[in-house]
Short mmCIF file of C-alpha atoms in Angstrom, two decimals:
data_model
loop_
_atom_site.label_atom_id
_atom_site.label_comp_id
_atom_site.label_asym_id
_atom_site.label_seq_id
_atom_site.Cartn_x
_atom_site.Cartn_y
_atom_site.Cartn_z
CA MET A 22 13.21 -55.32 -16.14
CA LYS A 23 14.14 -51.77 -17.11
CA VAL A 24 12.47 -49.17 -14.90
CA LYS A 25 10.50 -46.56 -16.83
CA PRO A 26 11.36 -42.91 -16.14
CA LEU A 27 8.80 -41.17 -13.93
CA ILE A 28 7.40 -37.79 -14.99
CA LEU A 29 5.43 -35.51 -12.66
CA ILE A 30 2.90 -33.59 -14.78
CA VAL A 31 1.45 -30.42 -13.23
CA GLU A 32 -1.44 -28.99 -15.25
CA ASP A 33 -4.82 -27.54 -14.25
CA ASN A 34 -6.58 -28.18 -17.59
CA PRO A 35 -8.08 -31.71 -17.38
CA GLY A 36 -8.02 -32.24 -21.15
CA ILE A 37 -4.38 -31.20 -21.55
CA LEU A 38 -3.41 -33.18 -18.45
CA LEU A 39 -5.01 -36.34 -19.86
CA ASN A 40 -3.41 -35.80 -23.27
CA LEU A 41 0.04 -35.39 -21.71
CA LYS A 42 -0.42 -38.47 -19.55
CA VAL A 43 -1.52 -40.62 -22.51
CA THR A 44 1.31 -39.30 -24.69
CA LEU A 45 3.98 -39.99 -22.08
CA ASP A 46 2.56 -43.39 -21.13
CA PHE A 47 2.57 -44.37 -24.82
CA ASN A 48 6.21 -43.30 -25.16
CA GLY A 49 7.47 -45.45 -22.31
CA PHE A 50 7.20 -43.19 -19.26
CA ASN A 51 5.42 -43.60 -15.95
CA THR A 52 3.45 -40.56 -14.85
CA ASN A 53 2.20 -38.86 -11.70
CA THR A 54 -0.23 -35.96 -12.05
CA ALA A 55 -1.20 -32.85 -10.11
CA ARG A 56 -3.55 -29.96 -10.87
CA ASN A 57 -1.46 -27.17 -9.34
CA GLY A 58 1.81 -26.50 -7.55
CA LYS A 59 0.40 -27.07 -4.08
CA GLU A 60 -0.92 -30.51 -5.05
CA ALA A 61 2.37 -31.33 -6.77
CA ILE A 62 4.37 -30.54 -3.61
CA ASN A 63 2.04 -32.80 -1.65
CA ASN A 64 2.62 -35.57 -4.20
CA LEU A 65 6.40 -35.09 -4.03
CA SER A 66 6.41 -35.32 -0.24
CA LYS A 67 4.71 -38.72 -0.40
CA MET A 68 6.81 -40.25 -3.19
CA GLU A 69 9.20 -43.06 -2.26
CA VAL A 70 10.93 -42.60 -5.62
CA LEU A 71 11.27 -39.05 -6.90
CA PRO A 72 10.36 -38.20 -10.51
CA ASP A 73 13.04 -38.09 -13.19
CA LEU A 74 11.56 -34.84 -14.51
CA ILE A 75 8.83 -32.32 -13.69
CA LEU A 76 6.67 -30.95 -16.51
CA SER A 77 4.63 -27.98 -15.32
CA ASP A 78 2.19 -25.39 -16.61
CA ILE A 79 2.58 -21.80 -15.38
CA MET A 80 -0.94 -20.39 -15.00
CA MET A 81 -2.60 -22.54 -12.32
CA PRO A 82 -4.88 -21.89 -9.30
CA GLU A 83 -3.66 -21.97 -5.66
CA MET A 84 0.02 -22.11 -6.64
CA ASP A 85 1.26 -21.20 -10.12
CA GLY A 86 4.26 -22.70 -11.89
CA PHE A 87 6.73 -19.99 -10.87
CA ASP A 88 5.89 -20.28 -7.17
CA PHE A 89 5.92 -24.06 -7.44
CA PHE A 90 9.40 -23.99 -8.94
CA LYS A 91 10.66 -21.56 -6.28
CA ASN A 92 9.29 -23.82 -3.54
CA ILE A 93 10.95 -27.01 -4.77
CA SER A 94 14.19 -25.14 -5.45
CA ARG A 95 14.56 -24.51 -1.71
CA ASP A 96 14.88 -28.25 -1.12
CA LEU A 97 18.35 -29.62 -1.95
CA THR A 98 16.98 -32.97 -3.15
CA TRP A 99 13.99 -31.70 -5.10
CA SER A 100 16.04 -28.95 -6.73
CA GLN A 101 18.09 -31.62 -8.53
CA ILE A 102 15.03 -32.78 -10.53
CA PRO A 103 15.00 -31.40 -14.11
CA PHE A 104 12.15 -28.91 -14.49
CA VAL A 105 10.46 -27.97 -17.77
CA PHE A 106 7.73 -25.39 -18.21
CA LEU A 107 5.04 -26.35 -20.73
CA THR A 108 2.83 -23.33 -21.32
CA ALA A 109 0.90 -21.23 -23.79
CA ARG A 110 2.60 -18.13 -22.37
CA ALA A 111 5.23 -17.33 -24.98
CA ASP A 112 5.88 -13.82 -23.69
CA PRO A 113 9.66 -13.18 -23.78
CA GLU A 114 9.43 -11.67 -20.28
CA ASP A 115 7.95 -14.92 -18.93
CA ILE A 116 10.65 -16.94 -20.64
CA ARG A 117 13.40 -14.70 -19.26
CA PHE A 118 11.90 -14.92 -15.78
CA GLY A 119 11.77 -18.71 -15.98
CA LYS A 120 15.37 -18.87 -17.16
CA MET A 121 16.42 -16.47 -14.39
CA LEU A 122 14.87 -18.80 -11.83
CA GLY A 123 16.95 -21.64 -13.26
CA VAL A 124 14.29 -23.62 -15.13
CA ASP A 125 15.88 -26.26 -17.39
CA ASP A 126 13.70 -25.60 -20.43
CA TYR A 127 10.61 -23.87 -21.72
CA ILE A 128 8.21 -25.46 -24.25
CA THR A 129 5.28 -23.48 -25.64
CA LYS A 130 1.90 -24.85 -26.66
CA PRO A 131 0.96 -26.11 -29.17
CA PHE A 132 3.91 -28.49 -29.36
CA LYS A 133 4.92 -31.42 -31.51
CA GLU A 134 4.89 -34.74 -29.69
CA GLU A 135 8.35 -35.68 -30.97
CA ASP A 136 9.82 -32.37 -29.75
CA LEU A 137 8.32 -32.85 -26.30
CA ILE A 138 9.61 -36.42 -26.00
CA ALA A 139 13.07 -35.47 -27.30
CA THR A 140 13.33 -32.63 -24.77
CA ILE A 141 12.27 -34.85 -21.87
CA ARG A 142 14.66 -37.66 -22.80
CA GLY A 143 17.52 -35.22 -23.31
CA LYS A 144 17.01 -33.58 -19.91
CA ILE A 145 16.78 -36.95 -18.14
CA PHE A 146 19.93 -38.21 -19.87
CA ARG A 147 21.89 -35.09 -18.91
CA ASN A 148 20.68 -35.25 -15.31
CA LYS A 149 21.77 -38.89 -15.03
CA LYS A 150 25.26 -37.83 -16.12
CA ILE A 151 25.31 -35.13 -13.47
CA ARG A 152 24.18 -37.59 -10.79
CA ARG A 153 26.88 -40.05 -11.84
CA PHE A 154 29.42 -37.23 -11.66
CA LYS A 155 28.37 -36.39 -8.10
CA GLU A 156 28.41 -40.03 -7.01
CA THR A 157 31.83 -40.58 -8.59
CA LEU A 158 33.25 -37.43 -7.02
CA ILE A 159 31.93 -38.22 -3.55
CA GLU A 160 33.32 -41.75 -3.81
CA ARG A 161 36.72 -40.45 -4.91
CA LEU A 162 36.84 -38.03 -1.99
CA LYS A 163 36.35 -40.82 0.55
CA ILE A 164 39.72 -41.41 2.18
CA ASP A 165 40.58 -43.67 5.10
CA ASP A 166 42.52 -41.09 7.06
CA TYR A 167 39.91 -38.36 6.68
CA ILE A 168 39.85 -35.85 9.53
CA PRO A 169 36.70 -33.70 9.72
CA SER A 170 37.19 -29.98 9.21
CA LEU A 171 37.43 -27.94 12.37
CA GLU A 172 34.29 -26.08 13.36
CA THR A 173 34.35 -22.59 11.89
CA ASN A 174 31.90 -19.76 11.72
CA GLU A 175 30.04 -19.27 8.47
CA ILE A 176 32.24 -16.62 6.88
CA GLU A 177 35.42 -18.57 7.65
CA SER A 178 33.98 -21.57 5.80
CA ILE A 179 33.82 -19.64 2.51
CA GLY A 180 36.67 -19.91 0.05
CA ILE A 181 37.34 -19.60 -3.68
CA PHE A 182 39.97 -21.26 -5.80
CA ILE A 183 40.80 -21.48 -9.50
CA SER A 184 42.65 -24.49 -10.81
CA PHE A 185 43.91 -25.35 -14.30
CA TRP A 186 44.57 -28.92 -15.41
CA ASP A 187 48.17 -29.73 -16.30
CA GLU A 188 48.80 -33.13 -17.91
CA VAL A 189 52.11 -33.49 -16.08
CA ILE A 190 51.47 -32.19 -12.56
CA GLY A 191 47.67 -32.50 -12.47
CA PRO A 192 45.73 -29.58 -10.98
CA ASP A 193 47.64 -26.30 -11.05
CA LEU A 194 46.22 -24.11 -8.28
CA ARG A 195 46.45 -20.57 -9.71
CA VAL A 196 44.28 -18.60 -7.30
CA LYS A 197 43.08 -19.11 -3.73
CA TYR A 198 41.16 -16.63 -1.60
CA PRO A 199 41.43 -15.99 1.27
CA LYS A 200 45.09 -16.96 1.17
CA ASN A 201 44.81 -18.70 4.55
CA PHE A 202 41.80 -20.80 3.44
CA GLU A 203 42.53 -24.43 4.30
CA LEU A 204 40.59 -27.69 4.65
CA SER A 205 41.31 -31.12 6.11
CA LEU A 206 41.80 -32.29 2.51
CA SER A 207 44.18 -30.24 0.35
CA LEU A 208 42.77 -28.10 -2.44
CA ASN A 209 45.08 -29.85 -4.90
CA GLU A 210 43.61 -33.22 -3.87
CA ILE A 211 40.08 -31.86 -4.22
CA GLY A 212 41.01 -30.42 -7.62
CA THR A 213 42.42 -33.76 -8.78
CA GLN A 214 39.29 -35.63 -7.81
CA LEU A 215 37.01 -33.04 -9.40
CA PHE A 216 38.83 -33.19 -12.72
CA MET A 217 39.09 -36.99 -12.67
CA ALA A 218 35.42 -37.43 -11.78
CA ALA A 219 34.39 -35.15 -14.65
CA ASN A 220 36.70 -37.00 -17.03
CA SER A 221 35.38 -40.43 -16.03
CA ILE A 222 31.76 -39.39 -16.60
CA TYR A 223 31.92 -37.00 -19.55
CA GLY A 224 35.18 -37.97 -21.26
CA TYR A 225 38.39 -36.00 -21.69
CA THR A 226 36.67 -33.09 -23.43
CA ALA A 227 34.08 -32.80 -20.65
CA ASN A 228 35.06 -29.23 -19.90
CA SER A 229 35.31 -27.97 -23.47
CA SER A 230 31.98 -26.22 -22.91
CA ALA A 231 31.04 -24.43 -19.71
CA ARG A 232 29.01 -26.24 -17.08
CA GLY A 233 28.30 -25.64 -13.42
CA ILE A 234 27.34 -28.05 -10.68
CA LEU A 235 26.26 -27.74 -7.04
CA LEU A 236 27.01 -30.58 -4.66
CA GLU A 237 27.45 -31.43 -1.02
CA ILE A 238 30.91 -32.82 -0.18
CA GLU A 239 30.29 -34.55 3.12
CA ASN A 240 33.92 -35.56 3.62
CA ILE A 241 35.04 -31.96 4.00
CA SER A 242 31.79 -30.72 5.57
CA ARG A 243 31.20 -28.26 2.75
CA PHE A 244 28.93 -27.49 -0.14
CA GLY A 245 30.66 -26.69 -3.39
CA TYR A 246 29.69 -24.87 -6.56
CA ILE A 247 32.07 -25.88 -9.33
CA TYR A 248 32.18 -24.11 -12.69
CA PHE A 249 34.10 -25.96 -15.40
CA ASP A 250 35.32 -24.23 -18.56
CA ALA A 251 38.23 -24.32 -21.01
CA ILE A 252 40.42 -22.08 -23.15
CA PRO A 253 42.09 -22.90 -26.48
CA ASP A 254 45.68 -24.10 -26.04
CA GLU A 255 47.51 -25.86 -28.86
CA GLU A 256 50.19 -27.08 -26.45
CA VAL A 257 47.86 -29.55 -24.73
CA ARG A 258 46.05 -32.65 -25.92
CA GLY A 259 42.80 -31.87 -27.71
CA GLY A 260 43.76 -28.22 -28.12
CA ILE A 261 41.98 -27.07 -24.95
CA ARG A 262 43.18 -26.39 -21.43
CA ARG A 263 40.54 -27.14 -18.85
CA TYR A 264 40.04 -25.15 -15.69
CA MET A 265 37.54 -24.83 -12.90
CA ILE A 266 36.38 -22.06 -10.60
CA VAL A 267 35.20 -23.33 -7.22
CA THR A 268 33.55 -21.81 -4.19
CA LEU A 269 33.23 -23.84 -1.00
CA ALA A 270 31.05 -22.94 1.97
CA SER A 271 29.21 -24.51 4.89
CA ASN A 272 25.96 -24.07 2.97
CA ILE A 273 25.06 -23.11 -0.61
CA THR A 274 21.42 -23.21 -1.68
CA TYR A 275 20.23 -23.79 -5.23
CA PHE A 276 19.26 -20.11 -5.56
CA ASP A 277 22.68 -19.12 -4.21
CA SER A 278 24.30 -21.25 -6.91
CA LEU A 279 22.36 -19.45 -9.67
CA LYS A 280 23.73 -16.09 -8.49
CA ILE A 281 27.25 -17.49 -8.09
CA LYS A 282 27.04 -18.92 -11.61
CA LEU A 283 26.52 -15.42 -13.04
CA ILE A 284 29.60 -14.17 -11.19
CA PHE A 285 31.69 -17.13 -12.38
CA GLU A 286 30.51 -16.72 -15.98
CA GLU A 287 31.79 -13.15 -15.96
CA LEU A 288 35.04 -14.22 -14.29
CA SER A 289 35.51 -17.04 -16.79
CA LEU A 290 35.08 -14.61 -19.67
CA ARG A 291 37.82 -12.44 -18.20
CA ILE A 292 40.07 -15.49 -17.88
CA LYS A 293 39.47 -16.38 -21.54
CA GLU A 294 40.15 -12.82 -22.67
CA LYS A 295 43.22 -12.61 -20.40
CA GLN A 296 41.81 -9.63 -18.54
CA ASN A 297 42.63 -8.70 -14.96
CA TYR A 298 40.10 -9.43 -12.24
CA ASP A 299 39.79 -8.59 -8.55
CA ILE A 300 39.44 -11.89 -6.66
CA LYS A 301 38.73 -10.08 -3.38
CA ASN A 302 35.82 -8.26 -5.00
CA ILE A 303 34.48 -11.58 -6.33
CA TYR A 304 34.87 -13.15 -2.89
CA ASP A 305 33.01 -10.23 -1.30
CA LYS A 306 30.11 -10.61 -3.76
CA ILE A 307 29.84 -14.33 -3.06
CA THR A 308 30.06 -13.76 0.69
CA GLN A 309 27.19 -11.27 0.46
CA ILE A 310 25.11 -13.87 -1.40
CA LEU A 311 25.85 -16.68 1.04
CA LEU A 312 25.41 -14.57 4.16
CA LYS A 313 22.25 -12.99 2.71
CA GLU A 314 23.64 -9.47 3.04
CA GLU A 315 22.35 -8.20 -0.32
#
């Protein structure tokens, strides 16, 4: 029997909460409910199976939606759950703040049932693709002769590399910083597996639009934030040349990844416009984020 997706609804208004529960139950979802962020965290901590998506109001007693989101974002597992704000607060400042925090979407009340269901299904579908990508990548990086990375201090664990995909040679490592940054598994091998995992999940044109992903790569004892993008190139199949910008470190939190994403978006724009960039300056910014020196 097909398992129904589970939605955690967080809403302090009993009438709206009941309406959401009935609507989602009718449309083929299982639901778990909470009246505020504090209660929702308690529910999450007791769940054997985590929800496929969290649907949360903003204005709530004890713990509002923003604080609730910030709390779950500190947990590596919970932060992977798609999060959608459902609220009457349509103030552009609120929306910008939610987006800045990394919220997946923002739906304002009143809403159409079909729009709500379409948004939820779309977010769940995308998240399943991301999970499959992570599982595929981790499986590809499992090698029999793996040797764990040597113990290093935190700053020595941080590295950046930029790799373009070449149909003949595979990953073309264009930039690495620091230059002496090495792992037990070569960066070219990591690059190959990253590109192949993305291709197997999303298809060949997976990287035609920008996307970023945070994952833990146990086999090299690192976390990685990988930003995929592409530039037009008529000399390659499909007319696009894919590339990725990667930072590896002993630990990268979800909030760290949001800040790194902004840096990589700016860097990627420079790559597309063929502008010069200072990789040391980028490395220093990322190091400040990861070592909490801001």
